[in-house]
Coordinates of C-alpha atoms and ligand atoms in Angstrom, one line a residue:
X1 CA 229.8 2.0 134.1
X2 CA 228.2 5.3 133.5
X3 CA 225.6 6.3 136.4
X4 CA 221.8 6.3 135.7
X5 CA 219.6 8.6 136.8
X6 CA 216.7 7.5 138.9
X7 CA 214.1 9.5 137.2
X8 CA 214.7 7.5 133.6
X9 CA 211.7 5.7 132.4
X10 CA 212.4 1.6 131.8
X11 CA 212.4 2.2 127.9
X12 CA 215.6 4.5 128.5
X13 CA 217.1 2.4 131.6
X14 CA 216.6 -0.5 128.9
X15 CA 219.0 1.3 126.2
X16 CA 221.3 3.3 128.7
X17 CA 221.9 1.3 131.5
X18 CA 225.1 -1.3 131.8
X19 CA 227.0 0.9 129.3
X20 CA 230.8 1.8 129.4
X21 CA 231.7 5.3 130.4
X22 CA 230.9 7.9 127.2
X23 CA 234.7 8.8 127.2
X24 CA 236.7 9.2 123.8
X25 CA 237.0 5.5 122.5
X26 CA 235.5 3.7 124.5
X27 CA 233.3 1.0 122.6
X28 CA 229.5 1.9 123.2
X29 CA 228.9 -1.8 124.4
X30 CA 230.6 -3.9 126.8
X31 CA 232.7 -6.3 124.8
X32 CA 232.7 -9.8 125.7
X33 CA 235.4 -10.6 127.8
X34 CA 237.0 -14.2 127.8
X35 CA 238.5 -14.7 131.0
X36 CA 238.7 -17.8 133.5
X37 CA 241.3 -15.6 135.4
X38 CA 242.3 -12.0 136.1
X39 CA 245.7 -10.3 137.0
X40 CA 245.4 -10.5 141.1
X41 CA 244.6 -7.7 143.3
X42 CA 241.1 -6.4 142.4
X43 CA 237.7 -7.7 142.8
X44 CA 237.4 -10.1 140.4
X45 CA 240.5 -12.6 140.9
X46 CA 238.5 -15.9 139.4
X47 CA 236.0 -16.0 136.4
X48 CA 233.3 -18.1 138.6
X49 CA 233.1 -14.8 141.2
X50 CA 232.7 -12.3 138.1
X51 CA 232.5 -11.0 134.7
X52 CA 232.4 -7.4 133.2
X53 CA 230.0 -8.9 130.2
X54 CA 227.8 -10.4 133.2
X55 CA 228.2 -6.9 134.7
X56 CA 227.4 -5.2 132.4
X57 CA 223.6 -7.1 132.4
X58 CA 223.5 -7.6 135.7
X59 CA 223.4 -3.8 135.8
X60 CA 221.3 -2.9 133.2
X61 CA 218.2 -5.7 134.8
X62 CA 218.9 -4.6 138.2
X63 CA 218.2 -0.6 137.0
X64 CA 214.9 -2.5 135.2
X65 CA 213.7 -4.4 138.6
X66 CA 215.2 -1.4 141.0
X67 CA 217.7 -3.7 142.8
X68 CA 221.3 -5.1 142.1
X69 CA 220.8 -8.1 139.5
X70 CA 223.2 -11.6 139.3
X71 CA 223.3 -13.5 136.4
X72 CA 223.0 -17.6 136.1
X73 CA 224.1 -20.4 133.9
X74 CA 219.9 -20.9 133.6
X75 CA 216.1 -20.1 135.3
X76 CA 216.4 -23.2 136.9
X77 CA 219.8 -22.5 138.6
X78 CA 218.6 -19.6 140.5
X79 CA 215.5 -21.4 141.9
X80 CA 218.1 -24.2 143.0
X81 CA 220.2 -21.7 144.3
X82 CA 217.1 -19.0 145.8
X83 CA 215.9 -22.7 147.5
X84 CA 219.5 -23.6 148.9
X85 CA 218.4 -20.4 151.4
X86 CA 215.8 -22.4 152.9
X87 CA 216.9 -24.2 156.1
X88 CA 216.6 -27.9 157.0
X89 CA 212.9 -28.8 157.6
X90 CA 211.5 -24.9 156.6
X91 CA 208.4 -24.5 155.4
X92 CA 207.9 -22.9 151.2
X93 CA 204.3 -22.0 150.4
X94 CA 204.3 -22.0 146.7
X95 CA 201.3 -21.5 143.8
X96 CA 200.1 -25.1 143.3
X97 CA 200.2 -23.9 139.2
X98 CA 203.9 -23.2 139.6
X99 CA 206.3 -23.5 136.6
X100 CA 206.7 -27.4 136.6
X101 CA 210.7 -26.9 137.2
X102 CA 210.0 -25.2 140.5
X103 CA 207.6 -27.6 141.3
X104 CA 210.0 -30.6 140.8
X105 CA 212.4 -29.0 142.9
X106 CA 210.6 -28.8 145.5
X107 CA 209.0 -32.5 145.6
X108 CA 212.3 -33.4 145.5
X109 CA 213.5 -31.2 148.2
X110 CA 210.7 -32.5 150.4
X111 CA 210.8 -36.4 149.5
X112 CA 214.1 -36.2 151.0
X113 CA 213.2 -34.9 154.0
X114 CA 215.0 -30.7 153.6
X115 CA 211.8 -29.1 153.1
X116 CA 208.1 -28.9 153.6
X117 CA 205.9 -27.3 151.2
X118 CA 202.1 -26.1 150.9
X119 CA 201.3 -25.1 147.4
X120 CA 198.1 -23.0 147.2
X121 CA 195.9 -21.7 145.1
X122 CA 197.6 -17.8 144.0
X123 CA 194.2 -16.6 143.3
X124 CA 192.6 -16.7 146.7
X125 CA 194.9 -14.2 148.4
X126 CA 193.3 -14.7 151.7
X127 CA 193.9 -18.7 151.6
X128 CA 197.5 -17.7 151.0
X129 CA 197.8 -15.4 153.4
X130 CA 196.5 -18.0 156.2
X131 CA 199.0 -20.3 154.7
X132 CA 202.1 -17.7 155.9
X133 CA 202.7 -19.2 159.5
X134 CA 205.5 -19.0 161.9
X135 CA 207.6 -22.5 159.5
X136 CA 207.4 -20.5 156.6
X137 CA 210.6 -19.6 155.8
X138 CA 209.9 -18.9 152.0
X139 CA 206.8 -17.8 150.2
X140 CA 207.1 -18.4 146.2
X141 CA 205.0 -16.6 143.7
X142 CA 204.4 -16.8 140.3
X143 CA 202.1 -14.6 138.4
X144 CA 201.0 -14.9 135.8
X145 CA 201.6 -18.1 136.5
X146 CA 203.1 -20.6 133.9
X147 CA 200.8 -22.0 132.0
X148 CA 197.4 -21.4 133.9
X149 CA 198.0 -17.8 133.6
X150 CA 196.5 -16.7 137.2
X151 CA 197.5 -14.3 138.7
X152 CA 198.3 -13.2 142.8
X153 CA 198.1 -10.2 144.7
X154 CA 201.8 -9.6 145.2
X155 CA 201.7 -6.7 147.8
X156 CA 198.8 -8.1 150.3
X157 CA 200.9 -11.5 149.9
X158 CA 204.5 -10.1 150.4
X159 CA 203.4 -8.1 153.1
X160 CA 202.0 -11.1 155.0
X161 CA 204.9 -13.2 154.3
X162 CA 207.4 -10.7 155.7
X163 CA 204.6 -10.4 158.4
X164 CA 205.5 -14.0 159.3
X165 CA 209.2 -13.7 159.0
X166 CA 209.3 -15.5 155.5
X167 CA 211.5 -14.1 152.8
X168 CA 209.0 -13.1 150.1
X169 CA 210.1 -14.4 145.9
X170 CA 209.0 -13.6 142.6
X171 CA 209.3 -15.5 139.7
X172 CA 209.0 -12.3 137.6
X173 CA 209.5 -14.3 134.1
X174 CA 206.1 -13.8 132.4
X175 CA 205.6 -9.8 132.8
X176 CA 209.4 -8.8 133.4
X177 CA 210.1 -5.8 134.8
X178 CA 208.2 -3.8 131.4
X179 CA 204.8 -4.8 133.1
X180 CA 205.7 -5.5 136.6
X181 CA 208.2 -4.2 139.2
X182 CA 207.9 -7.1 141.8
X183 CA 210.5 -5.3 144.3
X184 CA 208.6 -2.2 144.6
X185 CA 205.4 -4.3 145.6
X186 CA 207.7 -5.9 148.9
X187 CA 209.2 -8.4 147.3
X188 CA 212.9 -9.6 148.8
X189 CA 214.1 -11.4 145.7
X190 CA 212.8 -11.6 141.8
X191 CA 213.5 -14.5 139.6
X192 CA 214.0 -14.4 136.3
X193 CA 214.6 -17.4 133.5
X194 CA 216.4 -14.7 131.3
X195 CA 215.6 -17.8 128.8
X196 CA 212.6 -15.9 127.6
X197 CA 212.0 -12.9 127.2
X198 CA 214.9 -10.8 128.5
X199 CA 217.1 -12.7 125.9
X200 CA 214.4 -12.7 123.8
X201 CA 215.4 -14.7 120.3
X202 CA 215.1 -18.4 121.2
X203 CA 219.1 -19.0 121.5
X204 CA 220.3 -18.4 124.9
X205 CA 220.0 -20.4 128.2
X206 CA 220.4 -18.1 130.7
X207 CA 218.7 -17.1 134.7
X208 CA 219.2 -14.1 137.1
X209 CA 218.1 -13.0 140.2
X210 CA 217.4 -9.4 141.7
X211 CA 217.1 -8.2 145.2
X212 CA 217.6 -4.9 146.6
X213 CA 218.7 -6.1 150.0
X214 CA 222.5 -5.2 150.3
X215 CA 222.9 -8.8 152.6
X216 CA 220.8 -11.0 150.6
X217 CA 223.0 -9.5 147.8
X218 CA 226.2 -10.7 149.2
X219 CA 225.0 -14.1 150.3
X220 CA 223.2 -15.1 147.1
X221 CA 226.6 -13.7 145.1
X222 CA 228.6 -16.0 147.5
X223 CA 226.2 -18.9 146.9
X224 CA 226.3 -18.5 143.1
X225 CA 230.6 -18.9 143.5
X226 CA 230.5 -21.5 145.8
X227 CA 227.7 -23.8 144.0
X228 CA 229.1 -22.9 140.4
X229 CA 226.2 -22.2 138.4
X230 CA 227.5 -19.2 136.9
X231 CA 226.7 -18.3 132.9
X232 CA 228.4 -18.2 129.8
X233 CA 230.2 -14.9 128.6
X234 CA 228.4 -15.1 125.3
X235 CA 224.9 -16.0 126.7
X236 CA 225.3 -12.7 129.1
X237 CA 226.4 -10.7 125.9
X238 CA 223.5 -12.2 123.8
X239 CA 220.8 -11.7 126.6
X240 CA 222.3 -7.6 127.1
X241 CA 221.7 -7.2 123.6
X242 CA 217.7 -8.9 123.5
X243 CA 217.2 -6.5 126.8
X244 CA 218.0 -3.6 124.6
X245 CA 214.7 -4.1 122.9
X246 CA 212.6 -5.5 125.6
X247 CA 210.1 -2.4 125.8
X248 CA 209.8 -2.6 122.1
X249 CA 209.3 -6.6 122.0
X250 CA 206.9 -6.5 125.0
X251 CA 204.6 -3.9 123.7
X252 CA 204.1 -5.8 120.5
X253 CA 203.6 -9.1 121.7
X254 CA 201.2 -8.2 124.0
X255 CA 199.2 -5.6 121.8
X256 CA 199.2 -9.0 119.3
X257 CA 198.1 -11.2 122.8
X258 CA 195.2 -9.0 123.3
X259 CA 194.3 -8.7 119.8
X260 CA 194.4 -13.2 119.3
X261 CA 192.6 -13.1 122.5
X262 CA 189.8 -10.9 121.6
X263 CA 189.8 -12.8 118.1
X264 CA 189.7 -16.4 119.3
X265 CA 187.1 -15.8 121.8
X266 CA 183.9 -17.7 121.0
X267 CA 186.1 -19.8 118.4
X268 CA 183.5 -22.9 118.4
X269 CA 187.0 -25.6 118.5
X270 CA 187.8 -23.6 121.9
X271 CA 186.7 -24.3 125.4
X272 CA 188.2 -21.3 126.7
X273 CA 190.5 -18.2 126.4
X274 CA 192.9 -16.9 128.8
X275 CA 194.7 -14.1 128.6
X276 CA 195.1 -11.7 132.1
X277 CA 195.3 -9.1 130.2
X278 CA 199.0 -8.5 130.7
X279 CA 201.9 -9.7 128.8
X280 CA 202.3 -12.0 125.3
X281 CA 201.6 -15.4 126.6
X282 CA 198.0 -16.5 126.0
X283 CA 196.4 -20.0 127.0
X284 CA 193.6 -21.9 124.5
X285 CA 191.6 -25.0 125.8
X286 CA 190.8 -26.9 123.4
X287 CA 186.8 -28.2 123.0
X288 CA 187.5 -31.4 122.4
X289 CA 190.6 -32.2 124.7
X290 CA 194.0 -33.4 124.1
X291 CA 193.3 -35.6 120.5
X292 CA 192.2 -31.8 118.8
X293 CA 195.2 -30.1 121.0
X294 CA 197.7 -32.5 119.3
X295 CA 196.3 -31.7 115.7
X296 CA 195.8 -27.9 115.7
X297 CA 199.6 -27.8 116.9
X298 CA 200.8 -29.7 114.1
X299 CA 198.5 -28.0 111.8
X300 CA 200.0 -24.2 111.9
X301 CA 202.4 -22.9 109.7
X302 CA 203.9 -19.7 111.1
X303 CA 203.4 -20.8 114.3
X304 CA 205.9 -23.2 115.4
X305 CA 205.3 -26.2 117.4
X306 CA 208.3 -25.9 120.2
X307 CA 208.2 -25.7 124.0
X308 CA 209.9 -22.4 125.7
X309 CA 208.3 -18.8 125.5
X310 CA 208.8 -15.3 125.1
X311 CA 211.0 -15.2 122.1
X312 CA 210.4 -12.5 118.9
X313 CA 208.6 -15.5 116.7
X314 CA 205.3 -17.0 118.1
X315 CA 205.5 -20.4 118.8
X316 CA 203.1 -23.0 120.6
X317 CA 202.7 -26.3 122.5
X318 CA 200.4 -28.5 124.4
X319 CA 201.7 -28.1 128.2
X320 CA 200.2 -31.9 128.9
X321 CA 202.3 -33.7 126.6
X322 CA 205.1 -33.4 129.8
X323 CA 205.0 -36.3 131.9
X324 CA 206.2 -33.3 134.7
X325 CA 203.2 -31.1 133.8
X326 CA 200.7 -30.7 136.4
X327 CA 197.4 -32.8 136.2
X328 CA 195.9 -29.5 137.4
X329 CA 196.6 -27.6 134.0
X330 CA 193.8 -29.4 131.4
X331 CA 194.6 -32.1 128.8
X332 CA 193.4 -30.0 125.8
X333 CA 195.5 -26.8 126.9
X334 CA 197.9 -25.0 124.5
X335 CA 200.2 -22.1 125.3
X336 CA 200.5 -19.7 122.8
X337 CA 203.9 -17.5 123.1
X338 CA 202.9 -14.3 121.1
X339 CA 206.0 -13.2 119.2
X340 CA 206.4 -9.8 117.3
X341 CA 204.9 -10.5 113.6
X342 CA 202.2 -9.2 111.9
X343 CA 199.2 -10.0 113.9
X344 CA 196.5 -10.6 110.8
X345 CA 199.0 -13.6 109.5
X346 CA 199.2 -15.0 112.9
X347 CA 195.3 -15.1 113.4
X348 CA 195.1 -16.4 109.9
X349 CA 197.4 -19.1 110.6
X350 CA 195.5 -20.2 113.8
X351 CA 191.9 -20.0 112.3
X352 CA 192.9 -22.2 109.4
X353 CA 194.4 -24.5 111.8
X354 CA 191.3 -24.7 113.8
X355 CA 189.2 -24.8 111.2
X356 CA 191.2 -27.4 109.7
X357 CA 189.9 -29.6 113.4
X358 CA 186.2 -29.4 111.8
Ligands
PLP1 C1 211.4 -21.5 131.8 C2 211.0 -21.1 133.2 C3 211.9 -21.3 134.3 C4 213.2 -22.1 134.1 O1 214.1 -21.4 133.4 P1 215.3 -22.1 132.5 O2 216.0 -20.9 131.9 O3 214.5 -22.9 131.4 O4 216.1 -23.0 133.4 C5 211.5 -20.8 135.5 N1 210.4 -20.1 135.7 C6 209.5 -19.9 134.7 C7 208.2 -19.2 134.9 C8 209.8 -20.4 133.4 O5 208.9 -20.1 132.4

């Protein structure tokens, strides 16, 4: 792999980094490489230890996030395998409004008996702050946070967790590192469901993990051979080539985020707007609760009715129709994933469909 210079901006490390050497006749990208095995003597030995196709985006996220990146059969296999590091009867303070995967994972973790948990509210820094005691052995954010969109104070709460001996993650999926660099804010590990929008076109499952600790490196690599959750060479090839065009994709979606958000606002069939400000996913609450939710979904036409996020075409749900969906997040709330079209035809398309509520 070529070297990258620390001084490159992320819309160049996006492009440049994970590339093969610029030597005469060498392919500009990494091919994908189908291997279970390698000819022994060198690093590699066995495809569940590593990949050059995973290397290559493994190298170019890690230059995004500023760490060394691993890459994951799925989201929810690195916060299986970032949750393996917490010892028998440690404490995980976590946002109450987590992603719903994470949050099943850890009721189950503590219904049988590994874990304890406190899940708090990511807003009130100081309430989390008091929560990061002597047992906490992992504090978990999440901002924004899926879907309630709030968002925490990651450097006061990183620093307080490491205060307390706690190993401080990010579940950097929402804002990537385009519109935040959790590492750089004192983060030990940042969690990714490359799902979204790092692959970016709404056909790869696919996680990855970054941390720029050289030990936490090696033990989370050796975790990721031993428990087997490793991806597929064409998901690491397809998500490489969406994170080529991340800068590009997140700038659009959100410029079209801010533009529904300031458009929507004061909609009479809307409760409420949320939008932080940052990033393409926006939240609507519907007036009249989860009867008007299930018709305005079913009533767009560009917008398509699917669950998922953060691919280039804009698609929508209602977050309560999940049985696993927490009773925290309202009835009547719909998550808008802003994709990359033409922002007047996606307003169009939702005012008819609200209209249409009448
Ligand atoms: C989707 C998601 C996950 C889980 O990732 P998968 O790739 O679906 O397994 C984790 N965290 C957040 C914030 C997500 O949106």
């Amino acid at each position: 792999m070529t070297t990258t210079p620390g001084s490159w901006k992320p819309a160049t490390l996006a492009i440049s980094a994970g590339r093969p050497p610029h030597d005469p006749d060498q392919p500009l990208n990494t091919p994908i490489t189908m291997a279970s095995t390698f000819v022994a003597g060198g690093d590699r030995e066995y495809g569940r230890s590593g990949n050059p196709t995973w290397q290559a985006f493994e190298d170019a996220l890690g230059a995004l996030e500023g760490g060394r990146a691993l890459a994951f059969s799925s989201g929810l296999a690195v916060v299986s395998t970032v949750l393996d590091l917490v010892g028998l009867g440690g404490c995980v303070v976590a946002p109450r409004n987590s992603y719903s995967g994470t949050l099943l994972q850890l009721a189950d973790l503590e219904a049988r008996g590994r874990i304890t948990t406190r899940l708090v509210d990511v807003t009130d820094t100081a309430a989390v702050v008091a929560a990061c005691d002597d047992d906490t052995a992992l504090v978990w954010l999440e901002s924004p946070t899926n879907p309630a969109l709030e968002l925490a104070d990651i450097a006061a709460i990183a620093a307080a967790g490491r205060a307390a001996g706690a190993r401080v993650v990010v579940d950097n999926t929402f804002a990537t590192p385009i519109l935040q660099r959790p590492l750089e804010l004192g983060a030990d590990i940042v969690v990714h469901s490359a799902t979204k929008y790092l692959a970016g076109h709404s056909d790869v499952l696919m996680g990855a993990l970054v941390t720029a600790d050289d030990e936490l490196f090696s033990v989370l690599k050796g975790r990721r051979e031993l428990l087997g959750c490793v991806p597929g060479t064409f998901e690491a090839w397809l998500a490489l080539r969406g994170l080529r065009t991340l800068p590009l994709r997140i700038e659009k979606a959100q410029a079209n985020a801010v533009e529904l958000a300031r458009r929507l606002s004061g909609h009479p069939a809307l409760a409420e707007v949320r939008h932080p400000g940052l990033g393409g996913i926006v939240s609507l609450v519907l007036a009249d609760g989860a009867f008007a939710a299930d018709l305005f979904v079913r009533a767009t036409h560009l917008w398509v009715h699917s669950t998922s996020l953060g691919g280039v075409e804009s698609t929508l749900e209602r977050r309560r129709r999940w049985k696993a969906e927490s009773p925290l997040i309202p009835e009547g709330l719909v998550r808008l994933s802003v994709g990359c079209e033409d922002v007047d035809d996606l307003y169009a398309d939702l005012e008819q469909a609200l209209d249409s509520l009448g």
